[in-house]
Amino acid sequence: MAVFCGNCKNVILCKKFLRRWEWCDNPLARCSEGHADTEAYCKKCYEDLKSESDTLKYNYDRESKEARNKYANLENAIVQKAALQEDVAFLRNWSFVPGEPSSSSDVTLCTLDGSIFYAHLLLLTNRSDVFRAMFEVDLVEKRSGNVLIKDVGGESLKLFLKFLYSAQVSDEEIHGNYKELVKLAHLYQVNLLLQKLDMFIVEHVLKKENAIELLKMVHLYELEKTKEGVHKMIRNDSQMLNMLTKEMVRIL
């Protein structure tokens, strides 16, 4: 297909754009009047360029649509997160301070070190299946309204109650009490707290120096992430392997 110069209407050689302007292989002559820079395309090059242009436009439209959808999803997620934060803030807005005396509290929790904390039966039984079973059966705790919690100190029990009421406990609070908190979370089947403690131990406690000690804890309290971290650390250290008893080696 011949292409004609836009100035003099003579047949010209086709020009096309690849990575730079260059002559194509179409056997057409340049314009005899010297209008070599006139932009014109033979049918083949025009169709090739049009196809490339259509493909680019299609990809652009598709990517633009995907970007708009992602942005819309992000906006929805932000709105939902804000609404969820408001709901959580409402649920956490207790005038009652966990553990402090209150006219509305109906359960007393005590530790062997003499610490006494006050709580609400309704909340405890909804947070823990163990507490629910304890107060559904005619046990001494149900009759007296008093629960003696052994093997932990007052500070750990205070933090445990704080988590039951608010689902919050900071890393700083956990740090010196993680062992007793693990006991409480496991004993009363508060899995959300146990998962948080499991992650805390992996990120802040697990070291070569205490890996063997933690090995005993992870199998007793089912701390899966800590278990994986401890096993990996011990397997990669020949000295630590030599320190293990035959019984511990069988655990790995």
C-alpha atoms as an extended CHARMM CRD file, in Angstrom:
* protein
*
       252  EXT
         1         1  MET       CA              0.0000000000        0.0000000000        0.0000000000  PROA      1               0.0000000000
         2         2  ALA       CA              1.5140000000        3.3060000000       -1.0650000000  PROA      2               0.0000000000
         3         3  VAL       CA              1.7180000000        6.2200000000        1.3560000000  PROA      3               0.0000000000
         4         4  PHE       CA              1.7870000000        9.7490000000        0.0150000000  PROA      4               0.0000000000
         5         5  CYS       CA              3.6320000000       12.7910000000        1.2960000000  PROA      5               0.0000000000
         6         6  GLY       CA              1.3640000000       15.1920000000        3.1020000000  PROA      6               0.0000000000
         7         7  ASN       CA              3.0520000000       18.1260000000        1.4070000000  PROA      7               0.0000000000
         8         8  CYS       CA              3.5480000000       17.1630000000       -2.2240000000  PROA      8               0.0000000000
         9         9  LYS       CA              1.4670000000       13.9640000000       -2.3840000000  PROA      9               0.0000000000
        10        10  ASN       CA              4.4380000000       11.9980000000       -3.7520000000  PROA      10              0.0000000000
        11        11  VAL       CA              4.9860000000        8.4090000000       -2.5780000000  PROA      11              0.0000000000
        12        12  ILE       CA              7.2720000000        8.3010000000        0.4730000000  PROA      12              0.0000000000
        13        13  LEU       CA              9.0180000000        5.6030000000        2.4540000000  PROA      13              0.0000000000
        14        14  CYS       CA              7.0850000000        4.5040000000        5.5560000000  PROA      14              0.0000000000
        15        15  LYS       CA              8.3010000000        5.7100000000        8.9450000000  PROA      15              0.0000000000
        16        16  LYS       CA              7.5590000000        3.8200000000       12.1420000000  PROA      16              0.0000000000
        17        17  PHE       CA              8.4650000000        4.1260000000       15.8200000000  PROA      17              0.0000000000
        18        18  LEU       CA             10.1930000000        1.2780000000       17.5790000000  PROA      18              0.0000000000
        19        19  ARG       CA             12.6820000000        2.5020000000       20.1360000000  PROA      19              0.0000000000
        20        20  ARG       CA             13.5800000000        5.3850000000       17.8270000000  PROA      20              0.0000000000
        21        21  TRP       CA             12.3990000000        6.7360000000       14.5270000000  PROA      21              0.0000000000
        22        22  GLU       CA             13.7040000000        4.5380000000       11.7220000000  PROA      22              0.0000000000
        23        23  TRP       CA             12.8250000000        3.4900000000        8.1850000000  PROA      23              0.0000000000
        24        24  CYS       CA             10.8680000000        0.2770000000        7.8350000000  PROA      24              0.0000000000
        25        25  ASP       CA             11.4070000000       -2.3670000000        5.1410000000  PROA      25              0.0000000000
        26        26  ASN       CA              8.4470000000       -1.2760000000        3.0600000000  PROA      26              0.0000000000
        27        27  PRO       CA              9.8820000000       -0.7210000000       -0.4660000000  PROA      27              0.0000000000
        28        28  LEU       CA              8.5220000000        2.7890000000       -0.9780000000  PROA      28              0.0000000000
        29        29  ALA       CA             10.6080000000        5.7220000000       -2.1480000000  PROA      29              0.0000000000
        30        30  ARG       CA             11.3370000000        8.8320000000       -0.1450000000  PROA      30              0.0000000000
        31        31  CYS       CA              9.5940000000       11.9770000000       -1.1580000000  PROA      31              0.0000000000
        32        32  SER       CA             11.4540000000       13.3810000000       -4.1570000000  PROA      32              0.0000000000
        33        33  GLU       CA             10.8420000000       16.9110000000       -2.8920000000  PROA      33              0.0000000000
        34        34  GLY       CA             12.9000000000       16.2700000000        0.2370000000  PROA      34              0.0000000000
        35        35  HSD       CA             10.0450000000       16.0560000000        2.7130000000  PROA      35              0.0000000000
        36        36  ALA       CA             11.7540000000       13.1810000000        4.4970000000  PROA      36              0.0000000000
        37        37  ASP       CA             10.4370000000       14.0800000000        7.9670000000  PROA      37              0.0000000000
        38        38  THR       CA              6.7880000000       13.7760000000        7.0180000000  PROA      38              0.0000000000
        39        39  GLU       CA              5.1840000000       11.2010000000        9.3250000000  PROA      39              0.0000000000
        40        40  ALA       CA              3.4510000000        8.5150000000        7.3340000000  PROA      40              0.0000000000
        41        41  TYR       CA              2.9570000000        4.7750000000        7.7010000000  PROA      41              0.0000000000
        42        42  CYS       CA              2.3560000000        1.9200000000        5.3610000000  PROA      42              0.0000000000
        43        43  LYS       CA             -0.6640000000       -0.2780000000        6.0880000000  PROA      43              0.0000000000
        44        44  LYS       CA              1.3640000000       -2.9950000000        7.7970000000  PROA      44              0.0000000000
        45        45  CYS       CA              3.2140000000       -0.6370000000       10.1300000000  PROA      45              0.0000000000
        46        46  TYR       CA              0.0280000000        1.2800000000       10.8720000000  PROA      46              0.0000000000
        47        47  GLU       CA             -1.7680000000       -1.9160000000       11.8700000000  PROA      47              0.0000000000
        48        48  ASP       CA              1.1950000000       -3.0460000000       13.9730000000  PROA      48              0.0000000000
        49        49  LEU       CA              1.3090000000        0.2800000000       15.7780000000  PROA      49              0.0000000000
        50        50  LYS       CA             -2.4600000000        0.3330000000       16.2320000000  PROA      50              0.0000000000
        51        51  SER       CA             -2.3710000000       -3.1760000000       17.6930000000  PROA      51              0.0000000000
        52        52  GLU       CA              0.4060000000       -2.1520000000       20.0680000000  PROA      52              0.0000000000
        53        53  SER       CA             -1.5050000000        0.9810000000       21.0110000000  PROA      53              0.0000000000
        54        54  ASP       CA             -4.6900000000       -0.9990000000       21.6510000000  PROA      54              0.0000000000
        55        55  THR       CA             -2.7750000000       -3.4610000000       23.8220000000  PROA      55              0.0000000000
        56        56  LEU       CA             -1.2160000000       -0.6520000000       25.8490000000  PROA      56              0.0000000000
        57        57  LYS       CA             -4.6060000000        1.0000000000       26.2770000000  PROA      57              0.0000000000
        58        58  TYR       CA             -6.1850000000       -2.2830000000       27.3730000000  PROA      58              0.0000000000
        59        59  ASN       CA             -3.4210000000       -2.9060000000       29.9100000000  PROA      59              0.0000000000
        60        60  TYR       CA             -3.6650000000        0.6640000000       31.1580000000  PROA      60              0.0000000000
        61        61  ASP       CA             -7.4420000000        0.4370000000       31.5720000000  PROA      61              0.0000000000
        62        62  ARG       CA             -7.1490000000       -2.9210000000       33.3360000000  PROA      62              0.0000000000
        63        63  GLU       CA             -4.4200000000       -1.7270000000       35.7040000000  PROA      63              0.0000000000
        64        64  SER       CA             -6.3310000000        1.4900000000       36.3540000000  PROA      64              0.0000000000
        65        65  LYS       CA             -9.4340000000       -0.5190000000       37.2350000000  PROA      65              0.0000000000
        66        66  GLU       CA             -7.4180000000       -2.7850000000       39.5320000000  PROA      66              0.0000000000
        67        67  ALA       CA             -5.8510000000        0.2590000000       41.1810000000  PROA      67              0.0000000000
        68        68  ARG       CA             -9.2750000000        1.8490000000       41.6950000000  PROA      68              0.0000000000
        69        69  ASN       CA            -10.6010000000       -1.3830000000       43.1950000000  PROA      69              0.0000000000
        70        70  LYS       CA             -7.6160000000       -1.6630000000       45.5330000000  PROA      70              0.0000000000
        71        71  TYR       CA             -8.0580000000        1.9550000000       46.5820000000  PROA      71              0.0000000000
        72        72  ALA       CA            -11.7730000000        1.3890000000       47.2010000000  PROA      72              0.0000000000
        73        73  ASN       CA            -10.9850000000       -1.7440000000       49.2270000000  PROA      73              0.0000000000
        74        74  LEU       CA             -8.3870000000        0.1950000000       51.2090000000  PROA      74              0.0000000000
        75        75  GLU       CA            -10.8840000000        2.9620000000       51.9240000000  PROA      75              0.0000000000
        76        76  ASN       CA            -13.4390000000        0.3840000000       53.0850000000  PROA      76              0.0000000000
        77        77  ALA       CA            -10.8230000000       -1.3060000000       55.2710000000  PROA      77              0.0000000000
        78        78  ILE       CA             -9.9120000000        2.0410000000       56.8530000000  PROA      78              0.0000000000
        79        79  VAL       CA            -13.5670000000        2.7970000000       57.5640000000  PROA      79              0.0000000000
        80        80  GLN       CA            -14.1320000000       -0.6790000000       59.0090000000  PROA      80              0.0000000000
        81        81  LYS       CA            -10.9900000000       -0.4010000000       61.1280000000  PROA      81              0.0000000000
        82        82  ALA       CA            -12.1160000000        2.9540000000       62.5140000000  PROA      82              0.0000000000
        83        83  ALA       CA            -15.5600000000        1.5180000000       63.3200000000  PROA      83              0.0000000000
        84        84  LEU       CA            -13.9720000000       -1.5210000000       64.9640000000  PROA      84              0.0000000000
        85        85  GLN       CA            -11.6900000000        0.7090000000       67.0420000000  PROA      85              0.0000000000
        86        86  GLU       CA            -14.7260000000        2.6580000000       68.2340000000  PROA      86              0.0000000000
        87        87  ASP       CA            -16.4940000000       -0.5780000000       69.1750000000  PROA      87              0.0000000000
        88        88  VAL       CA            -13.4450000000       -1.8440000000       71.0550000000  PROA      88              0.0000000000
        89        89  ALA       CA            -13.0210000000        1.4930000000       72.8410000000  PROA      89              0.0000000000
        90        90  PHE       CA            -16.6690000000        1.3230000000       73.9110000000  PROA      90              0.0000000000
        91        91  LEU       CA            -16.2870000000       -2.2180000000       75.2380000000  PROA      91              0.0000000000
        92        92  ARG       CA            -13.1120000000       -1.2810000000       77.1100000000  PROA      92              0.0000000000
        93        93  ASN       CA            -14.6640000000        1.7840000000       78.7090000000  PROA      93              0.0000000000
        94        94  TRP       CA            -15.1840000000        0.2870000000       82.1510000000  PROA      94              0.0000000000
        95        95  SER       CA            -15.6180000000        2.5180000000       85.1630000000  PROA      95              0.0000000000
        96        96  PHE       CA            -14.5490000000       -0.5430000000       87.1320000000  PROA      96              0.0000000000
        97        97  VAL       CA            -10.8020000000       -1.0120000000       87.5420000000  PROA      97              0.0000000000
        98        98  PRO       CA            -10.0490000000       -4.7600000000       87.3270000000  PROA      98              0.0000000000
        99        99  GLY       CA             -9.1650000000       -6.0750000000       90.7720000000  PROA      99              0.0000000000
       100       100  GLU       CA            -10.3250000000       -3.0280000000       92.7310000000  PROA      100             0.0000000000
       101       101  PRO       CA            -13.2070000000       -3.2280000000       95.2430000000  PROA      101             0.0000000000
       102       102  SER       CA            -16.6060000000       -2.3710000000       93.7880000000  PROA      102             0.0000000000
       103       103  SER       CA            -20.2250000000       -2.6310000000       94.8580000000  PROA      103             0.0000000000
       104       104  SER       CA            -20.9380000000       -4.5040000000       91.6160000000  PROA      104             0.0000000000
       105       105  SER       CA            -18.1900000000       -7.1350000000       91.9660000000  PROA      105             0.0000000000
       106       106  ASP       CA            -19.3530000000      -10.5640000000       93.1090000000  PROA      106             0.0000000000
       107       107  VAL       CA            -16.2010000000      -12.7130000000       92.9830000000  PROA      107             0.0000000000
       108       108  THR       CA            -12.9750000000      -12.4860000000       94.9540000000  PROA      108             0.0000000000
       109       109  LEU       CA             -9.6960000000      -13.9280000000       93.6940000000  PROA      109             0.0000000000
       110       110  CYS       CA             -6.8170000000      -14.4670000000       96.1100000000  PROA      110             0.0000000000
       111       111  THR       CA             -3.1900000000      -15.5450000000       95.8400000000  PROA      111             0.0000000000
       112       112  LEU       CA             -0.9670000000      -17.2160000000       98.4160000000  PROA      112             0.0000000000
       113       113  ASP       CA              1.0290000000      -14.0060000000       98.8830000000  PROA      113             0.0000000000
       114       114  GLY       CA             -2.0910000000      -12.3440000000      100.3390000000  PROA      114             0.0000000000
       115       115  SER       CA             -3.1720000000      -10.3490000000       97.2970000000  PROA      115             0.0000000000
       116       116  ILE       CA             -6.9410000000       -9.9640000000       96.8800000000  PROA      116             0.0000000000
       117       117  PHE       CA             -8.7130000000       -8.9300000000       93.6770000000  PROA      117             0.0000000000
       118       118  TYR       CA            -12.3600000000       -8.2900000000       92.9290000000  PROA      118             0.0000000000
       119       119  ALA       CA            -14.0820000000       -9.2450000000       89.7020000000  PROA      119             0.0000000000
       120       120  HSD       CA            -17.4210000000      -10.0190000000       88.0680000000  PROA      120             0.0000000000
       121       121  LEU       CA            -18.6710000000      -13.5770000000       87.7350000000  PROA      121             0.0000000000
       122       122  LEU       CA            -20.4090000000      -12.8420000000       84.4300000000  PROA      122             0.0000000000
       123       123  LEU       CA            -17.1920000000      -11.6710000000       82.7960000000  PROA      123             0.0000000000
       124       124  LEU       CA            -14.9900000000      -14.4420000000       84.1750000000  PROA      124             0.0000000000
       125       125  THR       CA            -17.3560000000      -17.1950000000       83.0510000000  PROA      125             0.0000000000
       126       126  ASN       CA            -17.6230000000      -15.6900000000       79.5760000000  PROA      126             0.0000000000
       127       127  ARG       CA            -13.8640000000      -15.3390000000       79.1660000000  PROA      127             0.0000000000
       128       128  SER       CA            -12.8950000000      -18.7660000000       80.4980000000  PROA      128             0.0000000000
       129       129  ASP       CA            -14.5190000000      -22.1760000000       80.1550000000  PROA      129             0.0000000000
       130       130  VAL       CA            -12.6840000000      -23.2280000000       83.3030000000  PROA      130             0.0000000000
       131       131  PHE       CA            -14.2580000000      -20.4450000000       85.3580000000  PROA      131             0.0000000000
       132       132  ARG       CA            -17.6370000000      -21.3070000000       83.8160000000  PROA      132             0.0000000000
       133       133  ALA       CA            -17.3280000000      -24.9560000000       84.8270000000  PROA      133             0.0000000000
       134       134  MET       CA            -16.1020000000      -23.9600000000       88.2730000000  PROA      134             0.0000000000
       135       135  PHE       CA            -19.1960000000      -21.8810000000       89.0060000000  PROA      135             0.0000000000
       136       136  GLU       CA            -21.7290000000      -24.1510000000       87.3060000000  PROA      136             0.0000000000
       137       137  VAL       CA            -20.8000000000      -27.0660000000       89.5580000000  PROA      137             0.0000000000
       138       138  ASP       CA            -21.5230000000      -26.9050000000       93.2720000000  PROA      138             0.0000000000
       139       139  LEU       CA            -17.9160000000      -26.3770000000       94.3310000000  PROA      139             0.0000000000
       140       140  VAL       CA            -16.6360000000      -24.3970000000       97.2850000000  PROA      140             0.0000000000
       141       141  GLU       CA            -15.8170000000      -21.4860000000       94.9600000000  PROA      141             0.0000000000
       142       142  LYS       CA            -19.4530000000      -21.2160000000       93.8910000000  PROA      142             0.0000000000
       143       143  ARG       CA            -20.7340000000      -21.2870000000       97.4690000000  PROA      143             0.0000000000
       144       144  SER       CA            -18.2110000000      -18.8080000000       98.8500000000  PROA      144             0.0000000000
       145       145  GLY       CA            -17.5710000000      -16.5740000000       95.8490000000  PROA      145             0.0000000000
       146       146  ASN       CA            -13.8580000000      -16.8460000000       96.6080000000  PROA      146             0.0000000000
       147       147  VAL       CA            -11.2380000000      -18.3820000000       94.3210000000  PROA      147             0.0000000000
       148       148  LEU       CA             -7.7550000000      -19.2390000000       95.5830000000  PROA      148             0.0000000000
       149       149  ILE       CA             -5.2300000000      -19.1750000000       92.7540000000  PROA      149             0.0000000000
       150       150  LYS       CA             -1.9970000000      -20.9400000000       93.6310000000  PROA      150             0.0000000000
       151       151  ASP       CA              1.5150000000      -20.7930000000       92.1610000000  PROA      151             0.0000000000
       152       152  VAL       CA              1.2740000000      -17.1850000000       90.9600000000  PROA      152             0.0000000000
       153       153  GLY       CA              1.8630000000      -13.8190000000       92.5800000000  PROA      153             0.0000000000
       154       154  GLY       CA             -0.4520000000      -10.8620000000       92.8960000000  PROA      154             0.0000000000
       155       155  GLU       CA              1.1320000000       -8.8640000000       90.0730000000  PROA      155             0.0000000000
       156       156  SER       CA              0.6160000000      -11.6440000000       87.5470000000  PROA      156             0.0000000000
       157       157  LEU       CA             -2.9980000000      -12.1800000000       88.6070000000  PROA      157             0.0000000000
       158       158  LYS       CA             -3.6330000000       -8.4370000000       88.3250000000  PROA      158             0.0000000000
       159       159  LEU       CA             -2.3250000000       -8.4440000000       84.7430000000  PROA      159             0.0000000000
       160       160  PHE       CA             -4.3530000000      -11.5700000000       83.9810000000  PROA      160             0.0000000000
       161       161  LEU       CA             -7.5360000000       -9.8380000000       85.1360000000  PROA      161             0.0000000000
       162       162  LYS       CA             -6.6210000000       -6.7430000000       83.1590000000  PROA      162             0.0000000000
       163       163  PHE       CA             -6.4190000000       -8.8460000000       80.0070000000  PROA      163             0.0000000000
       164       164  LEU       CA             -9.7390000000      -10.5670000000       80.7260000000  PROA      164             0.0000000000
       165       165  TYR       CA            -11.4450000000       -7.1860000000       81.0100000000  PROA      165             0.0000000000
       166       166  SER       CA             -9.7080000000       -5.2790000000       78.2030000000  PROA      166             0.0000000000
       167       167  ALA       CA             -7.7780000000       -7.7810000000       76.0160000000  PROA      167             0.0000000000
       168       168  GLN       CA             -4.7800000000       -5.5430000000       76.6450000000  PROA      168             0.0000000000
       169       169  VAL       CA             -1.4550000000       -6.0630000000       78.3550000000  PROA      169             0.0000000000
       170       170  SER       CA              1.7640000000       -4.3670000000       77.2930000000  PROA      170             0.0000000000
       171       171  ASP       CA              5.1060000000       -6.0060000000       76.5270000000  PROA      171             0.0000000000
       172       172  GLU       CA              6.6080000000       -4.0910000000       79.4430000000  PROA      172             0.0000000000
       173       173  GLU       CA              4.0300000000       -5.5830000000       81.8060000000  PROA      173             0.0000000000
       174       174  ILE       CA              4.5020000000       -9.0690000000       80.4100000000  PROA      174             0.0000000000
       175       175  HSD       CA              8.2950000000       -9.0490000000       80.5950000000  PROA      175             0.0000000000
       176       176  GLY       CA              8.7680000000       -9.8170000000       84.2790000000  PROA      176             0.0000000000
       177       177  ASN       CA              5.6440000000      -11.9420000000       84.5860000000  PROA      177             0.0000000000
       178       178  TYR       CA              5.4800000000      -14.0290000000       81.4240000000  PROA      178             0.0000000000
       179       179  LYS       CA              6.0400000000      -17.3830000000       83.1460000000  PROA      179             0.0000000000
       180       180  GLU       CA              3.1650000000      -16.9530000000       85.5880000000  PROA      180             0.0000000000
       181       181  LEU       CA              0.9470000000      -15.4170000000       82.9060000000  PROA      181             0.0000000000
       182       182  VAL       CA              1.5470000000      -18.4850000000       80.7430000000  PROA      182             0.0000000000
       183       183  LYS       CA              0.4680000000      -20.6760000000       83.6710000000  PROA      183             0.0000000000
       184       184  LEU       CA             -2.7170000000      -18.6680000000       84.1630000000  PROA      184             0.0000000000
       185       185  ALA       CA             -3.5920000000      -18.4980000000       80.4690000000  PROA      185             0.0000000000
       186       186  HSD       CA             -3.0700000000      -22.2470000000       80.1100000000  PROA      186             0.0000000000
       187       187  LEU       CA             -4.8580000000      -23.1700000000       83.3450000000  PROA      187             0.0000000000
       188       188  TYR       CA             -7.9450000000      -21.0930000000       82.5620000000  PROA      188             0.0000000000
       189       189  GLN       CA             -7.8280000000      -21.7460000000       78.7910000000  PROA      189             0.0000000000
       190       190  VAL       CA             -7.5620000000      -18.1160000000       77.7200000000  PROA      190             0.0000000000
       191       191  ASN       CA             -6.1470000000      -18.9040000000       74.2870000000  PROA      191             0.0000000000
       192       192  LEU       CA             -5.9340000000      -15.3110000000       73.0460000000  PROA      192             0.0000000000
       193       193  LEU       CA             -3.5880000000      -14.4190000000       75.8990000000  PROA      193             0.0000000000
       194       194  LEU       CA             -1.6130000000      -17.6400000000       75.4200000000  PROA      194             0.0000000000
       195       195  GLN       CA             -1.0500000000      -16.7720000000       71.7480000000  PROA      195             0.0000000000
       196       196  LYS       CA              0.1210000000      -13.2830000000       72.6720000000  PROA      196             0.0000000000
       197       197  LEU       CA              2.5330000000      -14.6850000000       75.2480000000  PROA      197             0.0000000000
       198       198  ASP       CA              3.7990000000      -17.2760000000       72.7610000000  PROA      198             0.0000000000
       199       199  MET       CA              4.6900000000      -14.5260000000       70.2890000000  PROA      199             0.0000000000
       200       200  PHE       CA              6.2130000000      -12.3740000000       73.0480000000  PROA      200             0.0000000000
       201       201  ILE       CA              8.5550000000      -15.1780000000       74.1410000000  PROA      201             0.0000000000
       202       202  VAL       CA              9.7520000000      -15.7590000000       70.5740000000  PROA      202             0.0000000000
       203       203  GLU       CA             10.4070000000      -12.0620000000       69.9730000000  PROA      203             0.0000000000
       204       204  HSD       CA             11.7540000000      -10.9340000000       73.3550000000  PROA      204             0.0000000000
       205       205  VAL       CA             12.7740000000      -13.8840000000       75.5430000000  PROA      205             0.0000000000
       206       206  LEU       CA             14.1550000000      -16.7360000000       73.4450000000  PROA      206             0.0000000000
       207       207  LYS       CA             17.9590000000      -16.8100000000       73.4850000000  PROA      207             0.0000000000
       208       208  LYS       CA             20.6710000000      -19.4200000000       73.3410000000  PROA      208             0.0000000000
       209       209  GLU       CA             21.1630000000      -19.1280000000       77.1020000000  PROA      209             0.0000000000
       210       210  ASN       CA             17.5650000000      -20.0260000000       77.9910000000  PROA      210             0.0000000000
       211       211  ALA       CA             16.5410000000      -22.2610000000       75.0820000000  PROA      211             0.0000000000
       212       212  ILE       CA             16.7980000000      -25.5150000000       77.0560000000  PROA      212             0.0000000000
       213       213  GLU       CA             14.7890000000      -24.0650000000       79.9470000000  PROA      213             0.0000000000
       214       214  LEU       CA             12.1110000000      -22.8880000000       77.5160000000  PROA      214             0.0000000000
       215       215  LEU       CA             12.0430000000      -26.3470000000       75.9280000000  PROA      215             0.0000000000
       216       216  LYS       CA             10.4270000000      -27.7300000000       79.0730000000  PROA      216             0.0000000000
       217       217  MET       CA              7.8900000000      -24.8930000000       79.1560000000  PROA      217             0.0000000000
       218       218  VAL       CA              6.7660000000      -25.1440000000       75.5390000000  PROA      218             0.0000000000
       219       219  HSD       CA              5.8320000000      -28.8140000000       75.8050000000  PROA      219             0.0000000000
       220       220  LEU       CA              4.0400000000      -28.2750000000       79.1080000000  PROA      220             0.0000000000
       221       221  TYR       CA              1.9810000000      -25.2880000000       77.9430000000  PROA      221             0.0000000000
       222       222  GLU       CA              1.6760000000      -25.9300000000       74.1830000000  PROA      222             0.0000000000
       223       223  LEU       CA              3.4950000000      -22.8070000000       72.9790000000  PROA      223             0.0000000000
       224       224  GLU       CA              3.8120000000      -23.7410000000       69.3260000000  PROA      224             0.0000000000
       225       225  LYS       CA              5.7480000000      -20.7440000000       67.9840000000  PROA      225             0.0000000000
       226       226  THR       CA              8.2000000000      -20.8480000000       70.8670000000  PROA      226             0.0000000000
       227       227  LYS       CA              8.5320000000      -24.5950000000       70.3540000000  PROA      227             0.0000000000
       228       228  GLU       CA              9.5060000000      -24.0980000000       66.7120000000  PROA      228             0.0000000000
       229       229  GLY       CA             12.0300000000      -21.4110000000       67.6430000000  PROA      229             0.0000000000
       230       230  VAL       CA             13.6130000000      -23.4930000000       70.4060000000  PROA      230             0.0000000000
       231       231  HSD       CA             13.8620000000      -26.6230000000       68.2530000000  PROA      231             0.0000000000
       232       232  LYS       CA             15.4840000000      -24.7070000000       65.4260000000  PROA      232             0.0000000000
       233       233  MET       CA             17.9880000000      -23.0500000000       67.7530000000  PROA      233             0.0000000000
       234       234  ILE       CA             18.9840000000      -26.3140000000       69.4420000000  PROA      234             0.0000000000
       235       235  ARG       CA             19.2750000000      -28.3140000000       66.2290000000  PROA      235             0.0000000000
       236       236  ASN       CA             21.6780000000      -25.7290000000       64.8140000000  PROA      236             0.0000000000
       237       237  ASP       CA             23.9790000000      -25.7530000000       67.8550000000  PROA      237             0.0000000000
       238       238  SER       CA             26.0450000000      -28.8730000000       68.5790000000  PROA      238             0.0000000000
       239       239  GLN       CA             27.0080000000      -27.6830000000       72.0730000000  PROA      239             0.0000000000
       240       240  MET       CA             23.3700000000      -27.2780000000       73.0560000000  PROA      240             0.0000000000
       241       241  LEU       CA             22.5580000000      -30.7140000000       71.6870000000  PROA      241             0.0000000000
       242       242  ASN       CA             25.2880000000      -32.2080000000       73.8610000000  PROA      242             0.0000000000
       243       243  MET       CA             23.7500000000      -30.5410000000       76.9270000000  PROA      243             0.0000000000
       244       244  LEU       CA             20.3960000000      -32.2130000000       76.4200000000  PROA      244             0.0000000000
       245       245  THR       CA             19.4950000000      -35.4140000000       78.2050000000  PROA      245             0.0000000000
       246       246  LYS       CA             18.4720000000      -38.4410000000       76.1600000000  PROA      246             0.0000000000
       247       247  GLU       CA             14.8670000000      -37.8170000000       77.1860000000  PROA      247             0.0000000000
       248       248  MET       CA             14.9600000000      -34.2640000000       75.8270000000  PROA      248             0.0000000000
       249       249  VAL       CA             16.5380000000      -35.4050000000       72.5880000000  PROA      249             0.0000000000
       250       250  ARG       CA             13.5890000000      -37.7510000000       72.0490000000  PROA      250             0.0000000000
       251       251  ILE       CA             11.2600000000      -34.7610000000       72.3910000000  PROA      251             0.0000000000
       252       252  LEU       CA             12.9040000000      -32.9660000000       69.4670000000  PROA      252             0.0000000000
